[in-house]
Amino acid sequence: MRRDGQARSKKINRISEGNCGGEHQELKLIFPSDPLAVRRALKSVLTGLSHLNLSSDDCDTVELVLAEVMNNVVKHAYANQRTGMIELQVTNGKGGLSCVVLDDGFEMPEGNPPMGQPHNLNCAREDLPEGGFGWFLIRELARDLGYERDGNRNKLSFRLDVVRRLRTS
Amino acid sequence: MNLLAKEVNGALVVTISESRIDAAVAIQFKDKMRELTEFSPDRVVLDLSGVEFLDSSGLGAVVAAMKQLGSGKTLELSGLTNTVKKVFRLTRMDSVFAIHDSLTAAVGQAHAS
């Protein structure tokens, strides 16, 4: 993705919504590997999903899981280099939101997403963990997590089991 | 990263005027907290009522802010919004911090004056 980053970057933060009236709508965003770009991407996705009238709890889940996944790409796959691009696809379907995150950074350690085990918090204050919560949260909140390494590309896929609500107003 | 600190009823109350504590500001948050709490009273209350979003980096920074307090000092939290509460609950960090519903519950009425 890095090689053709220039062409792709023209589409940064532009949302393509296909077939607005149908069951399958896709949002696609391509943006630089940078924490502030991740913020903007999250805002764009939530705006792009606003027509689903998700509950505030579901919106929290969407924002949190996507934030954790994309921050991991910035921090680990691209090792904070900020030169790579991230592609996020969110498709609305019957099982909730199907999400795919693509990057051309480093492969996941040992070829798999971390297990994200819960921490033991029964410890002295100085031993409390300051990190390692991200994968725990992703695995708690996302379903059907899948990871593929295809050439130089990472593809992480998962489903967010959120439900469209009928508008009350 | 704007943090406002003032002493109320013997406690240092730190209010965050940022709607997000996320990967973009986690380090700044931690550093600013270190500055503000270096010579503070033993009891520090972090008012999170204006924070609408906190991710795992933000959570780590709050934990770090507690750990970097000198011995004998405590960090308590108040006014967690639902999103922030969710992160603390899922990670069970709500068992590590004293959490108050509001600043009034944490330090009494005087904070309004």
Short mmCIF file of C-alpha atoms in Angstrom, two decimals:
data_model
loop_
_atom_site.label_atom_id
_atom_site.label_comp_id
_atom_site.label_asym_id
_atom_site.label_seq_id
_atom_site.Cartn_x
_atom_site.Cartn_y
_atom_site.Cartn_z
CA MET A 1 0.00 0.00 0.00
CA ARG A 2 2.91 2.27 0.73
CA ARG A 3 4.08 2.14 -2.87
CA ASP A 4 0.84 3.49 -4.24
CA GLY A 5 0.17 5.63 -1.19
CA GLN A 6 0.10 8.80 -3.21
CA ALA A 7 -2.81 7.78 -5.35
CA ARG A 8 -4.65 6.35 -2.40
CA SER A 9 -4.04 9.31 -0.15
CA LYS A 10 -6.26 11.38 -2.42
CA LYS A 11 -9.13 9.46 -0.95
CA ILE A 12 -8.23 10.25 2.64
CA ASN A 13 -11.24 10.60 4.87
CA ARG A 14 -13.57 10.53 1.95
CA ILE A 15 -16.33 8.09 2.63
CA SER A 16 -17.81 6.03 -0.14
CA GLU A 17 -21.24 4.79 0.67
CA GLY A 18 -22.61 2.38 -1.85
CA ASN A 19 -26.26 1.56 -2.22
CA CYS A 20 -27.62 3.71 0.59
CA GLY A 21 -31.02 2.09 0.64
CA GLY A 22 -29.83 -1.53 0.69
CA GLU A 23 -28.84 -3.88 3.48
CA HIS A 24 -25.14 -3.83 2.63
CA GLN A 25 -23.53 -0.45 2.88
CA GLU A 26 -19.82 -0.02 2.91
CA LEU A 27 -17.69 2.74 4.32
CA LYS A 28 -14.11 2.84 3.15
CA LEU A 29 -11.45 5.15 4.51
CA ILE A 30 -7.78 5.37 3.67
CA PHE A 31 -5.65 7.55 5.92
CA PRO A 32 -2.06 7.97 7.14
CA SER A 33 -0.69 6.01 10.08
CA ASP A 34 -0.91 8.79 12.65
CA PRO A 35 -2.83 9.08 15.94
CA LEU A 36 -4.59 12.29 14.86
CA ALA A 37 -5.57 10.75 11.52
CA VAL A 38 -7.00 7.81 13.49
CA ARG A 39 -9.08 10.29 15.49
CA ARG A 40 -10.44 11.83 12.31
CA ALA A 41 -11.14 8.40 10.83
CA LEU A 42 -13.13 7.41 13.94
CA LYS A 43 -15.17 10.59 13.68
CA SER A 44 -15.83 9.94 9.98
CA VAL A 45 -16.92 6.35 10.64
CA LEU A 46 -19.30 7.32 13.43
CA THR A 47 -20.76 10.06 11.26
CA GLY A 48 -21.05 7.59 8.38
CA LEU A 49 -22.94 5.15 10.62
CA SER A 50 -25.24 7.73 12.20
CA HIS A 51 -28.15 6.71 9.96
CA LEU A 52 -28.17 3.30 11.71
CA ASN A 53 -29.23 5.06 14.91
CA LEU A 54 -27.04 2.77 17.02
CA SER A 55 -27.42 2.94 20.80
CA SER A 56 -24.80 5.03 22.57
CA ASP A 57 -23.38 1.81 24.04
CA ASP A 58 -23.00 0.32 20.54
CA CYS A 59 -21.38 3.55 19.32
CA ASP A 60 -18.91 3.26 22.22
CA THR A 61 -18.11 -0.31 21.19
CA VAL A 62 -17.54 0.67 17.56
CA GLU A 63 -15.33 3.62 18.47
CA LEU A 64 -13.34 1.73 21.08
CA VAL A 65 -12.62 -1.40 19.02
CA LEU A 66 -11.72 0.57 15.89
CA ALA A 67 -9.52 2.91 17.95
CA GLU A 68 -7.67 -0.01 19.52
CA VAL A 69 -7.17 -1.82 16.23
CA MET A 70 -5.97 1.26 14.35
CA ASN A 71 -3.75 2.51 17.18
CA ASN A 72 -2.11 -0.90 17.19
CA VAL A 73 -1.39 -0.51 13.48
CA VAL A 74 0.16 2.93 14.08
CA LYS A 75 2.20 1.78 17.06
CA HIS A 76 3.20 -1.78 16.17
CA ALA A 77 2.68 -2.55 12.46
CA TYR A 78 4.19 0.78 11.39
CA ALA A 79 6.26 1.17 14.60
CA ASN A 80 5.21 4.85 14.94
CA GLN A 81 6.92 5.68 11.62
CA ARG A 82 3.87 7.58 10.33
CA THR A 83 4.79 6.89 6.73
CA GLY A 84 2.34 4.09 6.03
CA MET A 85 -1.31 4.09 5.11
CA ILE A 86 -4.22 2.36 6.81
CA GLU A 87 -7.35 1.22 5.03
CA LEU A 88 -10.53 0.66 6.97
CA GLN A 89 -13.64 -0.97 5.52
CA VAL A 90 -16.88 -1.18 7.46
CA THR A 91 -19.81 -3.04 5.94
CA ASN A 92 -23.24 -3.00 7.47
CA GLY A 93 -25.04 -6.31 7.19
CA LYS A 94 -27.32 -8.69 9.04
CA GLY A 95 -24.64 -9.81 11.50
CA GLY A 96 -23.80 -6.26 12.51
CA LEU A 97 -20.79 -4.39 11.19
CA SER A 98 -18.13 -6.37 9.34
CA CYS A 99 -14.81 -4.58 9.60
CA VAL A 100 -11.55 -5.04 7.72
CA VAL A 101 -8.34 -3.16 8.52
CA LEU A 102 -5.45 -3.31 6.02
CA ASP A 103 -1.89 -2.09 6.40
CA ASP A 104 1.53 -2.75 4.89
CA GLY A 105 3.44 -2.76 8.15
CA PHE A 106 5.19 -5.46 10.12
CA GLU A 107 3.53 -8.83 10.52
CA MET A 108 1.81 -9.65 13.81
CA PRO A 109 4.25 -11.28 16.25
CA GLU A 110 4.28 -15.07 15.64
CA GLY A 111 1.80 -14.53 12.83
CA ASN A 112 -1.21 -14.13 15.12
CA PRO A 113 -3.04 -11.33 16.89
CA PRO A 114 -2.06 -11.27 20.60
CA MET A 115 -4.36 -13.17 22.97
CA GLY A 116 -4.95 -10.14 25.17
CA GLN A 117 -5.10 -12.00 28.45
CA PRO A 118 -6.61 -10.09 31.37
CA HIS A 119 -4.09 -8.68 33.81
CA ASN A 120 -3.75 -9.70 37.42
CA LEU A 121 -4.58 -6.50 39.28
CA ASN A 122 -4.04 -7.91 42.76
CA CYS A 123 -0.57 -6.46 43.00
CA ALA A 124 1.33 -3.56 44.48
CA ARG A 125 0.60 -0.15 42.95
CA GLU A 126 4.00 0.04 41.30
CA ASP A 127 3.37 -3.27 39.54
CA LEU A 128 0.04 -2.29 37.97
CA PRO A 129 0.04 -2.64 34.16
CA GLU A 130 0.14 0.54 32.06
CA GLY A 131 -0.42 -1.23 28.76
CA GLY A 132 -1.61 -4.42 27.15
CA PHE A 133 -5.29 -3.58 27.52
CA GLY A 134 -5.88 -3.03 23.81
CA TRP A 135 -6.09 -6.62 22.60
CA PHE A 136 -8.05 -7.60 25.68
CA LEU A 137 -10.68 -4.97 24.80
CA ILE A 138 -10.72 -5.97 21.12
CA ARG A 139 -11.24 -9.63 21.97
CA GLU A 140 -13.90 -8.79 24.56
CA LEU A 141 -15.92 -6.63 22.20
CA ALA A 142 -15.33 -7.97 18.67
CA ARG A 143 -16.48 -11.28 17.16
CA ASP A 144 -15.05 -13.58 14.45
CA LEU A 145 -11.56 -12.12 14.63
CA GLY A 146 -9.42 -13.16 11.67
CA TYR A 147 -5.90 -12.30 10.59
CA GLU A 148 -4.09 -12.92 7.31
CA ARG A 149 -0.64 -11.95 6.12
CA ASP A 150 -0.78 -11.59 2.35
CA GLY A 151 2.63 -10.67 0.95
CA ASN A 152 3.51 -7.41 2.69
CA ARG A 153 -0.01 -6.74 3.78
CA ASN A 154 -1.80 -7.34 7.06
CA LYS A 155 -5.52 -7.96 6.93
CA LEU A 156 -7.43 -8.00 10.19
CA SER A 157 -11.14 -8.77 10.01
CA PHE A 158 -13.80 -8.87 12.71
CA ARG A 159 -17.46 -8.31 13.30
CA LEU A 160 -19.12 -5.87 15.69
CA ASP A 161 -22.40 -7.26 16.89
CA VAL A 162 -24.31 -4.00 16.99
CA VAL A 163 -27.93 -3.55 16.03
CA ARG A 164 -29.64 -0.96 13.97
CA ARG A 165 -32.45 0.62 15.94
CA LEU A 166 -35.64 2.06 14.59
CA ARG A 167 -35.71 5.77 15.00
CA THR A 168 -37.87 6.85 17.90
CA SER A 169 -38.25 10.42 16.77
CA MET B 1 -3.49 19.11 26.67
CA ASN B 2 -5.22 21.44 29.11
CA LEU B 3 -5.42 20.32 32.71
CA LEU B 4 -6.63 22.66 35.43
CA ALA B 5 -5.59 22.05 39.01
CA LYS B 6 -6.91 23.64 42.19
CA GLU B 7 -7.02 22.73 45.84
CA VAL B 8 -10.44 22.01 47.28
CA ASN B 9 -10.96 20.94 50.89
CA GLY B 10 -7.40 19.68 51.20
CA ALA B 11 -7.41 17.74 47.93
CA LEU B 12 -5.93 18.64 44.57
CA VAL B 13 -8.69 18.55 41.97
CA VAL B 14 -7.46 18.15 38.40
CA THR B 15 -10.00 18.88 35.68
CA ILE B 16 -9.36 17.94 32.07
CA SER B 17 -10.63 20.27 29.40
CA GLU B 18 -10.14 17.76 26.58
CA SER B 19 -12.88 15.47 25.37
CA ARG B 20 -10.49 12.60 24.62
CA ILE B 21 -7.62 10.87 26.41
CA ASP B 22 -6.37 8.69 23.60
CA ALA B 23 -3.16 7.56 21.92
CA ALA B 24 -2.65 11.07 20.51
CA VAL B 25 -2.41 12.74 23.93
CA ALA B 26 -1.65 9.96 26.43
CA ILE B 27 2.01 10.90 26.93
CA GLN B 28 1.24 14.61 27.29
CA PHE B 29 -1.43 13.76 29.83
CA LYS B 30 0.96 11.69 31.90
CA ASP B 31 3.68 14.38 31.80
CA LYS B 32 1.27 17.16 32.71
CA MET B 33 -0.08 15.11 35.60
CA ARG B 34 3.47 14.62 36.90
CA GLU B 35 4.05 18.41 36.89
CA LEU B 36 0.76 19.18 38.59
CA THR B 37 1.05 16.56 41.30
CA GLU B 38 4.72 16.95 42.20
CA PHE B 39 4.07 19.19 45.22
CA SER B 40 0.38 18.48 45.63
CA PRO B 41 -1.60 17.43 48.68
CA ASP B 42 -1.70 13.67 49.27
CA ARG B 43 -5.18 13.33 47.88
CA VAL B 44 -5.53 13.94 44.14
CA VAL B 45 -8.94 13.77 42.45
CA LEU B 46 -9.07 13.58 38.67
CA ASP B 47 -12.33 14.98 37.32
CA LEU B 48 -13.14 13.03 34.15
CA SER B 49 -16.65 14.44 33.64
CA GLY B 50 -15.61 16.24 30.44
CA VAL B 51 -13.91 13.19 28.91
CA GLU B 52 -16.09 11.51 26.32
CA PHE B 53 -13.58 8.97 25.07
CA LEU B 54 -10.71 7.07 26.62
CA ASP B 55 -8.87 4.24 24.89
CA SER B 56 -6.35 1.76 26.27
CA SER B 57 -3.52 4.28 25.86
CA GLY B 58 -5.54 6.78 27.88
CA LEU B 59 -6.27 4.15 30.51
CA GLY B 60 -2.56 3.32 30.70
CA ALA B 61 -1.79 7.01 31.16
CA VAL B 62 -4.25 7.31 34.05
CA VAL B 63 -2.66 4.26 35.69
CA ALA B 64 0.79 5.77 35.08
CA ALA B 65 -0.37 9.06 36.62
CA MET B 66 -1.29 7.15 39.77
CA LYS B 67 1.94 5.16 39.86
CA GLN B 68 4.13 8.24 39.50
CA LEU B 69 2.57 9.90 42.57
CA GLY B 70 4.88 9.86 45.55
CA SER B 71 4.26 7.26 48.21
CA GLY B 72 1.36 8.11 50.48
CA LYS B 73 -0.50 9.97 47.75
CA THR B 74 -3.69 8.64 46.17
CA LEU B 75 -5.37 9.25 42.83
CA GLU B 76 -9.14 9.10 42.86
CA LEU B 77 -11.46 9.56 39.88
CA SER B 78 -14.77 11.34 39.58
CA GLY B 79 -17.53 11.91 37.05
CA LEU B 80 -16.85 9.07 34.62
CA THR B 81 -18.98 9.26 31.49
CA ASN B 82 -20.51 6.01 30.21
CA THR B 83 -17.82 5.39 27.59
CA VAL B 84 -15.02 5.88 30.09
CA LYS B 85 -16.84 3.78 32.68
CA LYS B 86 -17.08 0.96 30.16
CA VAL B 87 -13.30 0.84 29.66
CA PHE B 88 -12.65 0.83 33.40
CA ARG B 89 -15.28 -1.88 33.95
CA LEU B 90 -14.11 -4.19 31.14
CA THR B 91 -10.47 -4.00 32.22
CA ARG B 92 -11.49 -4.25 35.90
CA MET B 93 -9.50 -1.10 36.58
CA ASP B 94 -12.61 0.11 38.41
CA SER B 95 -11.42 -2.15 41.24
CA VAL B 96 -8.09 -0.34 41.47
CA PHE B 97 -9.29 3.28 41.74
CA ALA B 98 -11.68 4.93 44.16
CA ILE B 99 -14.35 6.25 41.77
CA HIS B 100 -16.83 8.98 42.74
CA ASP B 101 -20.03 9.80 40.87
CA SER B 102 -19.31 13.51 40.92
CA LEU B 103 -16.81 16.06 42.10
CA THR B 104 -19.26 17.05 44.83
CA ALA B 105 -19.32 13.45 46.04
CA ALA B 106 -15.53 13.40 45.96
CA VAL B 107 -14.61 16.65 47.71
CA GLY B 108 -17.86 18.23 48.91
CA GLN B 109 -19.79 21.30 47.92
CA ALA B 110 -16.93 23.76 48.14
CA HIS B 111 -15.65 22.93 44.67
CA ALA B 112 -18.35 25.11 43.16
CA SER B 113 -17.12 28.26 44.91
#
